mmCIF file of C-alpha atoms and ligand atoms in Angstrom:
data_model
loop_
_atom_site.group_PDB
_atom_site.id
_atom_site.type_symbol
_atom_site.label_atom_id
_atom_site.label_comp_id
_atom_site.label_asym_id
_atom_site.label_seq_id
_atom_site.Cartn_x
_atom_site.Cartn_y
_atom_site.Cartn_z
ATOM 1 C CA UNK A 231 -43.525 52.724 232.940
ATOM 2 C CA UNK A 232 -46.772 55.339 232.175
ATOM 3 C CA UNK A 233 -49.292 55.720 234.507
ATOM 4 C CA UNK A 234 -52.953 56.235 232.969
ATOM 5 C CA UNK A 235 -54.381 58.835 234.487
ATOM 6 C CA UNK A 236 -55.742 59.634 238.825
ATOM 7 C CA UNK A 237 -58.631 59.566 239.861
ATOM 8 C CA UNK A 238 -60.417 60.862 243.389
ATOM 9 C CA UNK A 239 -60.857 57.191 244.659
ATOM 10 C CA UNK A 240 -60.787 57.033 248.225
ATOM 11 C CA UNK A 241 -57.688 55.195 250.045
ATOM 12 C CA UNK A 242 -57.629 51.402 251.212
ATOM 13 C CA UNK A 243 -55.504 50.778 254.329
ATOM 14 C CA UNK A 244 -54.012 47.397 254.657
ATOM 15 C CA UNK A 245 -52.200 47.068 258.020
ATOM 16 C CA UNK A 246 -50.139 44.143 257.941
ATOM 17 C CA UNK A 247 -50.028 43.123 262.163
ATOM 18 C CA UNK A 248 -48.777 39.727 261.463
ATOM 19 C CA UNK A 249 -45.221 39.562 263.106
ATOM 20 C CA UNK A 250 -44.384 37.587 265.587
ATOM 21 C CA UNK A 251 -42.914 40.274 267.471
ATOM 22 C CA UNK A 252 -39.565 38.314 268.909
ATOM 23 C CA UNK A 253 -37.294 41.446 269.323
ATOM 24 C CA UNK A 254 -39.944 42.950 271.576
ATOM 25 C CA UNK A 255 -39.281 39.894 273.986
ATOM 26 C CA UNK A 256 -43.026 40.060 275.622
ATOM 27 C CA UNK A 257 -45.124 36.987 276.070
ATOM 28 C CA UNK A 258 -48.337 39.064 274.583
ATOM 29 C CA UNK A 259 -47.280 40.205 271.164
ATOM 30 C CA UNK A 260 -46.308 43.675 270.472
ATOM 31 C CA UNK A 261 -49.199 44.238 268.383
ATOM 32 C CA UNK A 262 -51.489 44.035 271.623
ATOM 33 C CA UNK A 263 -49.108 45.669 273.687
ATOM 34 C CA UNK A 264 -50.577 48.534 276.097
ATOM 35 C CA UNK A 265 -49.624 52.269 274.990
ATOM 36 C CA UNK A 266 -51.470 54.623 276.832
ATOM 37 C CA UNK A 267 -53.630 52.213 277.991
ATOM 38 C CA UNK A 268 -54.919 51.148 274.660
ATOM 39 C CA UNK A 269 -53.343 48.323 272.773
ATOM 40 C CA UNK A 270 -50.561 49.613 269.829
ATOM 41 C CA UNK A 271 -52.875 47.640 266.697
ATOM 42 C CA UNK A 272 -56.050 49.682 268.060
ATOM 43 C CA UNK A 273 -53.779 53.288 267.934
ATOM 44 C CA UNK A 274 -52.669 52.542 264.787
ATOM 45 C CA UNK A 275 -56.212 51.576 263.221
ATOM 46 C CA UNK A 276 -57.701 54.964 265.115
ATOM 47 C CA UNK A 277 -55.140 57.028 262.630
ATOM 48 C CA UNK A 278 -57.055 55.650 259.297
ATOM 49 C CA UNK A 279 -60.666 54.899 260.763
ATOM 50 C CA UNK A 280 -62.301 58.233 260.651
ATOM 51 C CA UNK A 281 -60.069 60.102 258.018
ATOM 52 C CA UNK A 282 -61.883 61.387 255.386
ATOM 53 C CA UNK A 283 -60.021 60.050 252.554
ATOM 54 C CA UNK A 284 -59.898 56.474 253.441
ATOM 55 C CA UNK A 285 -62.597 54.129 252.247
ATOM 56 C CA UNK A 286 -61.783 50.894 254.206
ATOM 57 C CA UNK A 287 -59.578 49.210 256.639
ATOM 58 C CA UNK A 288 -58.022 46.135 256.386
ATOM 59 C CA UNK A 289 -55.657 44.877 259.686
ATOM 60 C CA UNK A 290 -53.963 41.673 259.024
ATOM 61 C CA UNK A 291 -53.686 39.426 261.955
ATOM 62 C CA UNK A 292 -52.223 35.749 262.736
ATOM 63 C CA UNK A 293 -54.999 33.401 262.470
ATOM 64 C CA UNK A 294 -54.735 32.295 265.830
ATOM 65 C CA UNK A 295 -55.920 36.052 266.752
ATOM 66 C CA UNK A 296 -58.650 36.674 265.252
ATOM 67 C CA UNK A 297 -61.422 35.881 268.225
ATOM 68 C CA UNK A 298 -59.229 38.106 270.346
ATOM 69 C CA UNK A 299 -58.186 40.810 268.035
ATOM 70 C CA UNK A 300 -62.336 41.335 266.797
ATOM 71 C CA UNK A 301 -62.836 41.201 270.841
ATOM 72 C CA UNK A 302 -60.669 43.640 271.969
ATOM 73 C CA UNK A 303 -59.988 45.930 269.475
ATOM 74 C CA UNK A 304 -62.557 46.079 266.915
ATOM 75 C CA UNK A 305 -65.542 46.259 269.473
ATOM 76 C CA UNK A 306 -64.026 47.341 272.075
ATOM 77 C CA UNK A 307 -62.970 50.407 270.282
ATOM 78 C CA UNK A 308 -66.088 50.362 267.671
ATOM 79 C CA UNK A 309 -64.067 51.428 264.059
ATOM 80 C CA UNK A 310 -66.137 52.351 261.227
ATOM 81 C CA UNK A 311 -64.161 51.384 258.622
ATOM 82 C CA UNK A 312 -62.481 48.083 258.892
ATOM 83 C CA UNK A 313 -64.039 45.897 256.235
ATOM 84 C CA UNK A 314 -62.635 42.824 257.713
ATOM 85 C CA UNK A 315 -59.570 40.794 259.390
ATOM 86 C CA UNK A 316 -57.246 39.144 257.039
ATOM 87 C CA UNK A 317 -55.043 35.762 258.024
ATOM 88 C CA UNK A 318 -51.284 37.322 257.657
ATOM 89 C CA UNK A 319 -49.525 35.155 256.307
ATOM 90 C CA UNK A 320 -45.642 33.314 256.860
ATOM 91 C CA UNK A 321 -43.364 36.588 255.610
ATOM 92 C CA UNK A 322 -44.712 40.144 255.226
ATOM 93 C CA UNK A 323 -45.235 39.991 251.883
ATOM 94 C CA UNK A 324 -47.592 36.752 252.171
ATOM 95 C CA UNK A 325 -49.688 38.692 254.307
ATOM 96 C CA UNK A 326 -49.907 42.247 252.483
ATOM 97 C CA UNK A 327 -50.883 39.591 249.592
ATOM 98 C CA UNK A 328 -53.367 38.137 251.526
ATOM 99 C CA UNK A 329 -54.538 41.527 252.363
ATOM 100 C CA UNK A 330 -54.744 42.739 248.324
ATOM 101 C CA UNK A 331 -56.644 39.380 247.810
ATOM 102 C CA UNK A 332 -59.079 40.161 250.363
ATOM 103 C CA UNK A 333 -59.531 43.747 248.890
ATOM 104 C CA UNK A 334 -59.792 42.633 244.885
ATOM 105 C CA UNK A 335 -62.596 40.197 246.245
ATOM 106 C CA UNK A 336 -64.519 43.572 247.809
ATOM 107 C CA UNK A 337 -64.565 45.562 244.682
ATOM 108 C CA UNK A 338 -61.590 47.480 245.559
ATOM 109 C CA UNK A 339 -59.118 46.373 242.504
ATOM 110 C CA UNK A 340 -59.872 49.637 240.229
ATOM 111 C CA UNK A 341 -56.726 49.973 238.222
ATOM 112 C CA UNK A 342 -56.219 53.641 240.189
ATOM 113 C CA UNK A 343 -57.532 52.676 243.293
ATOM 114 C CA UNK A 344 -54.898 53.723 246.054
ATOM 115 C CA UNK A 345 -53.711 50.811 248.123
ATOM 116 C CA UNK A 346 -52.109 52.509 251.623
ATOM 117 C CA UNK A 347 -49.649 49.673 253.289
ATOM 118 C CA UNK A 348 -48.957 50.842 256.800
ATOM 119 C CA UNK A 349 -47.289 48.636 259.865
ATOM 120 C CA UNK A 350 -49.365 47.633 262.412
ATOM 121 C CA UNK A 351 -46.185 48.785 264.627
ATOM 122 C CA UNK A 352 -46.325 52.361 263.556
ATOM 123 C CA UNK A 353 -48.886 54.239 265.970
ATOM 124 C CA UNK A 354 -47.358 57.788 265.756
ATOM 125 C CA UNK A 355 -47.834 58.209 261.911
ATOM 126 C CA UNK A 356 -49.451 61.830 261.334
ATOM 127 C CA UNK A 357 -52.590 61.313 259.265
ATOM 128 C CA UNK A 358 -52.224 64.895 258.251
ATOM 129 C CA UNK A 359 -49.674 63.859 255.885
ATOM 130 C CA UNK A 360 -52.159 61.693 254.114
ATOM 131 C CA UNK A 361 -53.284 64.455 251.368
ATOM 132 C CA UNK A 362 -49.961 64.950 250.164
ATOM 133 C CA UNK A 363 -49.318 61.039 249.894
ATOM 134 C CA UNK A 364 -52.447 60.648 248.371
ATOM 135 C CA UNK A 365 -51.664 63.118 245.653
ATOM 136 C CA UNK A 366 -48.472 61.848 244.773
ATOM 137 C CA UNK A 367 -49.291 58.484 244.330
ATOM 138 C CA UNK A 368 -52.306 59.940 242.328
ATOM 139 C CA UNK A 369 -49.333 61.834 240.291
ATOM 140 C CA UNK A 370 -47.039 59.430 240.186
ATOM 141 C CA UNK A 371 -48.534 55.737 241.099
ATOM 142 C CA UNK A 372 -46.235 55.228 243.529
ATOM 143 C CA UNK A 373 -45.025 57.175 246.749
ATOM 144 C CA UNK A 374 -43.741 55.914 250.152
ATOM 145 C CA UNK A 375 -43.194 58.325 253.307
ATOM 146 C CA UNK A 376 -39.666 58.481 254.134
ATOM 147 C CA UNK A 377 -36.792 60.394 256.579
ATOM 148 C CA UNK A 378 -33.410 61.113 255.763
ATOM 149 C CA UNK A 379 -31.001 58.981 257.548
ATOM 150 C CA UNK A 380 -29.711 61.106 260.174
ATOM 151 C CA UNK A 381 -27.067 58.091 261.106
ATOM 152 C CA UNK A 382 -24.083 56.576 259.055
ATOM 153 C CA UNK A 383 -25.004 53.754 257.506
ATOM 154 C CA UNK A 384 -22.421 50.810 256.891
ATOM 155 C CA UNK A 385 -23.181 47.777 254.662
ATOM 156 C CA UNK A 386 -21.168 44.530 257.051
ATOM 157 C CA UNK A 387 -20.683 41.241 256.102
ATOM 158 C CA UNK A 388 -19.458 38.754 258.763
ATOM 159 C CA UNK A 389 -18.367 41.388 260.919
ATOM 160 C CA UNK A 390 -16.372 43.499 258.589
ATOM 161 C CA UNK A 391 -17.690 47.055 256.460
ATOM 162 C CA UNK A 392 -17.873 46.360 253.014
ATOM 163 C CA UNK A 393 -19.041 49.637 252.034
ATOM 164 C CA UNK A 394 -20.154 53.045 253.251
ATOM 165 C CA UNK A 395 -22.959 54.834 250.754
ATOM 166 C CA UNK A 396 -22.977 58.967 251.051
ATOM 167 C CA UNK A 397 -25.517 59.674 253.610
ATOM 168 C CA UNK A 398 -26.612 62.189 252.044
ATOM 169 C CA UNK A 399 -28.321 59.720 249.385
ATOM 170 C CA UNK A 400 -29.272 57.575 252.350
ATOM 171 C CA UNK A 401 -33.454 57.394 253.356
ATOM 172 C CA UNK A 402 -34.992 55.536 255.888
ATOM 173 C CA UNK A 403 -38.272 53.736 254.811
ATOM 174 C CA UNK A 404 -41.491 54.307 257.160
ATOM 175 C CA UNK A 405 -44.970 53.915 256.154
ATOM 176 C CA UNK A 406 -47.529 54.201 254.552
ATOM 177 C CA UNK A 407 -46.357 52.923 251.245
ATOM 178 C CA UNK A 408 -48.988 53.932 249.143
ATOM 179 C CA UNK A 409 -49.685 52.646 245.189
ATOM 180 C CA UNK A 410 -51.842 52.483 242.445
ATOM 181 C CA UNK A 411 -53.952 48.936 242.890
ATOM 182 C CA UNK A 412 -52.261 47.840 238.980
ATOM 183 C CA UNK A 413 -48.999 48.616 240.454
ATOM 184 C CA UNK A 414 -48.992 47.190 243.700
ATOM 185 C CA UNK A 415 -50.810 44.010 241.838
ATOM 186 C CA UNK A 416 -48.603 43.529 238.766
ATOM 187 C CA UNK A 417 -45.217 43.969 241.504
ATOM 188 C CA UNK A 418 -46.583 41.089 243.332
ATOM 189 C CA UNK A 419 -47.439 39.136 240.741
ATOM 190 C CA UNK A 420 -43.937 39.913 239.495
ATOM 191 C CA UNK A 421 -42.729 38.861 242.991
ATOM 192 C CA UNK A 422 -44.055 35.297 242.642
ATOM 193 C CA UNK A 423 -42.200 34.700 239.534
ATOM 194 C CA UNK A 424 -38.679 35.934 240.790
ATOM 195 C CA UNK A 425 -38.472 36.249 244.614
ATOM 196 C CA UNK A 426 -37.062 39.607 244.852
ATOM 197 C CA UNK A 427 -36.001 39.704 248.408
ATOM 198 C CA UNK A 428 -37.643 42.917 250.583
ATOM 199 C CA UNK A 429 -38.674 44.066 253.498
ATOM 200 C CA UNK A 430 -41.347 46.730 252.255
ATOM 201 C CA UNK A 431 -43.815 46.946 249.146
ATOM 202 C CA UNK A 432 -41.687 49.735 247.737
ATOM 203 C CA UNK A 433 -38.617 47.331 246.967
ATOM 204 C CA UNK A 434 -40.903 44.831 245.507
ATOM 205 C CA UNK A 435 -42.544 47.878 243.100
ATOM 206 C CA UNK A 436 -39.099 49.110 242.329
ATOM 207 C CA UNK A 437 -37.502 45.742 241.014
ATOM 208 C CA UNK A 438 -40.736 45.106 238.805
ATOM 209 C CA UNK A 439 -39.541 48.845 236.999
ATOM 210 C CA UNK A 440 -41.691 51.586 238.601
ATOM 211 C CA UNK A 441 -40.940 54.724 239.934
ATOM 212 C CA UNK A 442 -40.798 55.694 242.994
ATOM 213 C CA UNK A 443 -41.458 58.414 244.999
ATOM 214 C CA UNK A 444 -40.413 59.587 248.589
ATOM 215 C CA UNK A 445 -42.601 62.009 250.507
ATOM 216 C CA UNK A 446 -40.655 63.472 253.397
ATOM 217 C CA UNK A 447 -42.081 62.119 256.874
ATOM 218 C CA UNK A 448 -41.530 62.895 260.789
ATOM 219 C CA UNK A 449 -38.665 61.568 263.143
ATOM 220 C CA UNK A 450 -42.398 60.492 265.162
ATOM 221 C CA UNK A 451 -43.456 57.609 263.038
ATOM 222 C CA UNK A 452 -41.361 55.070 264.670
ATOM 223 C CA UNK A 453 -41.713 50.890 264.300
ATOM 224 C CA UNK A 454 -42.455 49.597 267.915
ATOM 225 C CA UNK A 455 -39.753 46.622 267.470
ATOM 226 C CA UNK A 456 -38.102 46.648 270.738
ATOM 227 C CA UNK A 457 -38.872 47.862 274.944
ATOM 228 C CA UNK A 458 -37.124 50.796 274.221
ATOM 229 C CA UNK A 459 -39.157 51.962 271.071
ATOM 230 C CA UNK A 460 -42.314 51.188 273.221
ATOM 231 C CA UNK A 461 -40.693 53.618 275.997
ATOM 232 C CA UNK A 462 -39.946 56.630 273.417
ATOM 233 C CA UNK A 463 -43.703 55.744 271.914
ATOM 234 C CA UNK A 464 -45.002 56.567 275.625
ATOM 235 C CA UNK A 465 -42.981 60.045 275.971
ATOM 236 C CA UNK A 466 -43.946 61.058 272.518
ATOM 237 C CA UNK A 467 -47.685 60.798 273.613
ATOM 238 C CA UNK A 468 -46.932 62.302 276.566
ATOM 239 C CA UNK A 469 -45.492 65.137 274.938
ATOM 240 C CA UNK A 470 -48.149 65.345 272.300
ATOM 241 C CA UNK A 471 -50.751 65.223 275.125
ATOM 242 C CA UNK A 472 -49.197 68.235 277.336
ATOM 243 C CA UNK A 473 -49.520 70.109 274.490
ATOM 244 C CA UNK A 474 -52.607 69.919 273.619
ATOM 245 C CA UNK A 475 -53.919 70.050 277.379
HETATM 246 O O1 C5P B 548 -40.923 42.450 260.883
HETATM 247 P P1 C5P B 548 -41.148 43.819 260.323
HETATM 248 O O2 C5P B 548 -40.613 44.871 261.203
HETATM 249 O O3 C5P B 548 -40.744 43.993 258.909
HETATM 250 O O4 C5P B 548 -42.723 44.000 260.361
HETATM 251 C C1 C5P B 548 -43.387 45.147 259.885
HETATM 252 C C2 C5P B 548 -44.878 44.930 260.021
HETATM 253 O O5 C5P B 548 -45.267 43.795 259.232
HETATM 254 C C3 C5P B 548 -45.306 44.669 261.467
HETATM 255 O O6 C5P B 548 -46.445 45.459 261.766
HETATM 256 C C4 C5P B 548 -45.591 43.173 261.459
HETATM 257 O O7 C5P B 548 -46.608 42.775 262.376
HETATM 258 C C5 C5P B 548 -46.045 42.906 260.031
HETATM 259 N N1 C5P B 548 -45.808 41.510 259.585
HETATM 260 C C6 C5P B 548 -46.882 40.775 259.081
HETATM 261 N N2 C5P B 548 -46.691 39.452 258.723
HETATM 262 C C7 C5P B 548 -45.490 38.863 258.862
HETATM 263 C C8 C5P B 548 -44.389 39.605 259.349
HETATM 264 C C9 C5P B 548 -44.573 40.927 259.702
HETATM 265 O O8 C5P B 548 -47.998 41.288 258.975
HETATM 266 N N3 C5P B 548 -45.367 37.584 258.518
#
């Protein structure tokens, strides 16, 4: 489909932190989990909150949360730019809907206004990636960051491989997912008429016939899902923070 023409709009960051978290196994949930002695949902807003090219911050949180989440990591850690919580919602995409809801009602819903969906789980994206995202989805409407698989991947059913795509052709998804508000809003709206199964924004873009494109990312920007992703998050900073010492 054309895309009219970019414009310097500054980004919106929706940060879906709505999961329940059961593969981490913790009775806290892995959104409020300690890293470095600051909770994983309060690293990940720090990457957006004083970037120059985002306008506003929306984290996504259960309901439940809310008290505790404004508490503890909105004024504990004082961010500038979250606009507001938003209620997540049952799957991920009910709550990155709930989030676009809650940023048409701002004044955010210009047509070429880009919409940045990044997991709450993903505290080690680089924000000096950002520009380059930001241009192609100002290019091209549409741009996720991405790294190529560096494993074989096997498609099983029941137990059994039923097929074995050329990893060379094989990407795995991070975030930020980034689109054009009309995109990102016409996919969903697309997505309540035919429940297109997905597990990120870019699938749900895809099957309602845009283009995609894939910026190349960093082995770093890992999903916290499980102990031992919160273990490699803790030697990354580590690492990151012997350097710069
Ligand atoms: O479960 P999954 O790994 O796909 O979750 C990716 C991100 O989406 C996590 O940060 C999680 O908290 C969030 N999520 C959400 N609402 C849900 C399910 C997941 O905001 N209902």
């Amino acid at each position: 489909m054309p895309t009219p023409p970019s414009s310097d709009l500054k980004a919106i960051v929706l940060i879906p932190a709505a999961g329940s978290g059961r593969r981490m196994g913790t009775a806290i949930s892995k959104q409020y989990l300690q890293l470095h002695g600051k909770p994983l949902l309060a690293h990940t807003i720090a990457l957006f909150d004083q970037h120059p090219l985002v306008e506003a911050i929306y984290p996504i949180v259960p309901e439940d949360d809310s008290d505790y989440c404004r508490r503890e990591i909105l004024d504990k850690y004082r961010f500038t730019r979250v606009r507001r919580l938003v209620t997540g919602g049952k799957e991920r995409q009910d709550s990155v809907r709930n989030g676009l809801k809650a940023l048409a009602e701002d004044g955010y819903d210009q047509p070429e206004r880009p919409i940045l969906i990044h997991d709450g789980a993903r505290p080690l994206f680089n924000p000096n990636l950002l520009p380059a995202l930001l241009d192609d989805i100002s290019a091209g409407g549409a741009c996720i960051v991405a790294v190529p698989a560096k494993d074989t991947i096997k498609q099983v059913i029941q137990g059994q491989i039923v097929a074995s795509p050329l990893r060379d052709q094989l990407w795995q998804a991070q975030t930020p997912q980034g689109f054009r508000f009309d995109i990102l809003h016409k996919a969903f709206q697309q997505q309540d008429c035919n429940s297109v199964p997905a597990t990120d924004d870019a699938a749900l873009v895809a099957a309602a016939g845009y283009r995609v494109r894939v910026l190349a990312g960093e082995d770093r920007n890992i999903k916290i899902t499980t102990p031992a992703d919160l273990l490699i998050a803790t030697a990354l900073l580590d690492s990151y923070q012997e350097k710069s010492a």
